[in-house]
Amino acid sequence: MKKTLLIFWLIMPFFCYTQLIESFSDGNFTENPVWEGTVNNFNVNSSFQLQSAAATPSTSYLLTRSEALENAVWECHFRIDYPSSSSNYACMYLSLT
C-alpha cells in the first residue's frame, strides 16, 4: 500500500498543470484574470502591451490572485523610455501569502 501511494504522489504532478498567462491580447486587463490595484493608471496599447498611463507622477501597482504559486515561473518585460533616478524608477515585487 505504501509503495502504491508513493508512486501515485510521485507521478501525480505530471498530470496536474495550472498556470496564469496574461498576454493582454484581448485588450482588457481588468477581467480574466482580474487585476486589482491602481487600474486607472494603466492601459493596454495597440501592441497589446500593458503600459503606465498615469496623468501625474504617482505610485502605481497591479496585483492578481493565483492558486498556482508553487513552482511558478514569472516572466515579464520592462521598458523605460526615460532616465531613471532614485525617485523615478520601476520595481517588481512578488509576494506569497
GROMACS .gro file of C-alpha atoms in nm:
model
   97
    1MET     CA    1   0.000   0.000   0.000
    2LYS     CA    2   0.281   0.240   0.086
    3LYS     CA    3   0.453   0.176  -0.246
    4THR     CA    4   0.130   0.241  -0.435
    5LEU     CA    5   0.077   0.572  -0.256
    6LEU     CA    6   0.439   0.672  -0.310
    7ILE     CA    7   0.418   0.600  -0.682
    8PHE     CA    8   0.091   0.792  -0.703
    9TRP     CA    9   0.237   1.101  -0.533
   10LEU     CA   10   0.549   1.087  -0.749
   11ILE     CA   11   0.364   1.076  -1.082
   12MET     CA   12   0.068   1.299  -0.990
   13PRO     CA   13   0.246   1.630  -1.073
   14PHE     CA   14   0.280   1.518  -1.435
   15PHE     CA   15  -0.099   1.512  -1.467
   16CYS     CA   16  -0.168   1.835  -1.279
   17TYR     CA   17  -0.091   2.157  -1.460
   18THR     CA   18  -0.215   2.507  -1.378
   19GLN     CA   19  -0.093   2.839  -1.495
   20LEU     CA   20  -0.170   3.205  -1.523
   21ILE     CA   21  -0.082   3.352  -1.860
   22GLU     CA   22  -0.173   3.711  -1.931
   23SER     CA   23  -0.067   3.842  -2.269
   24PHE     CA   24  -0.322   4.127  -2.266
   25SER     CA   25  -0.416   4.018  -2.620
   26ASP     CA   26  -0.783   4.085  -2.551
   27GLY     CA   27  -0.701   4.450  -2.474
   28ASN     CA   28  -0.859   4.418  -2.129
   29PHE     CA   29  -0.656   4.359  -1.815
   30THR     CA   30  -0.940   4.400  -1.566
   31GLU     CA   31  -1.108   4.068  -1.647
   32ASN     CA   32  -0.995   3.706  -1.687
   33PRO     CA   33  -0.782   3.718  -1.477
   34VAL     CA   34  -0.900   4.007  -1.264
   35TRP     CA   35  -0.623   4.259  -1.194
   36GLU     CA   36  -0.664   4.491  -0.898
   37GLY     CA   37  -0.480   4.799  -0.779
   38THR     CA   38  -0.445   5.138  -0.942
   39VAL     CA   39  -0.607   5.011  -1.262
   40ASN     CA   40  -0.683   5.365  -1.385
   41ASN     CA   41  -0.306   5.424  -1.412
   42PHE     CA   42  -0.265   5.154  -1.679
   43ASN     CA   43  -0.387   5.076  -2.028
   44VAL     CA   44  -0.319   4.819  -2.299
   45ASN     CA   45  -0.160   4.973  -2.609
   46SER     CA   46  -0.212   4.875  -2.974
   47SER     CA   47   0.073   4.619  -2.945
   48PHE     CA   48  -0.119   4.453  -2.657
   49GLN     CA   49   0.139   4.560  -2.401
   50LEU     CA   50   0.041   4.687  -2.059
   51GLN     CA   51   0.173   5.038  -2.008
   52SER     CA   52   0.160   5.308  -1.746
   53ALA     CA   53  -0.091   5.582  -1.821
   54ALA     CA   54  -0.077   5.784  -1.500
   55ALA     CA   55  -0.158   6.150  -1.565
   56THR     CA   56   0.064   6.268  -1.280
   57PRO     CA   57   0.370   6.121  -1.107
   58SER     CA   58   0.243   5.858  -0.867
   59THR     CA   59   0.294   5.509  -0.735
   60SER     CA   60   0.108   5.256  -0.947
   61TYR     CA   61   0.058   4.887  -0.886
   62LEU     CA   62  -0.135   4.587  -1.010
   63LEU     CA   63  -0.197   4.252  -0.849
   64THR     CA   64  -0.380   3.935  -0.931
   65ARG     CA   65  -0.450   3.635  -0.716
   66SER     CA   66  -0.316   3.295  -0.813
   67GLU     CA   67  -0.358   2.949  -0.672
   68ALA     CA   68  -0.059   2.820  -0.871
   69LEU     CA   69   0.233   2.982  -0.689
   70GLU     CA   70   0.429   2.668  -0.608
   71ASN     CA   71   0.696   2.606  -0.874
   72ALA     CA   72   0.585   2.920  -1.057
   73VAL     CA   73   0.780   3.084  -1.337
   74TRP     CA   74   0.741   3.460  -1.370
   75GLU     CA   75   0.841   3.635  -1.690
   76CYS     CA   76   0.793   4.000  -1.771
   77HIS     CA   77   0.931   4.280  -1.983
   78PHE     CA   78   1.007   4.630  -1.858
   79ARG     CA   79   1.079   4.912  -2.099
   80ILE     CA   80   1.156   5.252  -1.951
   81ASP     CA   81   1.183   5.532  -2.206
   82TYR     CA   82   1.329   5.789  -1.968
   83PRO     CA   83   1.636   5.820  -1.747
   84SER     CA   84   1.564   5.653  -1.415
   85SER     CA   85   1.663   5.807  -1.083
   86SER     CA   86   1.612   5.745  -0.714
   87SER     CA   87   1.262   5.895  -0.742
   88ASN     CA   88   1.173   5.777  -1.093
   89TYR     CA   89   1.210   5.401  -1.135
   90ALA     CA   90   1.030   5.070  -1.182
   91CYS     CA   91   1.013   4.787  -0.929
   92MET     CA   92   0.855   4.446  -0.938
   93TYR     CA   93   0.758   4.270  -0.617
   94LEU     CA   94   0.645   3.909  -0.597
   95SER     CA   95   0.461   3.806  -0.286
   96LEU     CA   96   0.341   3.478  -0.144
   97THR     CA   97   0.095   3.478   0.145
   0.00000   0.00000   0.00000
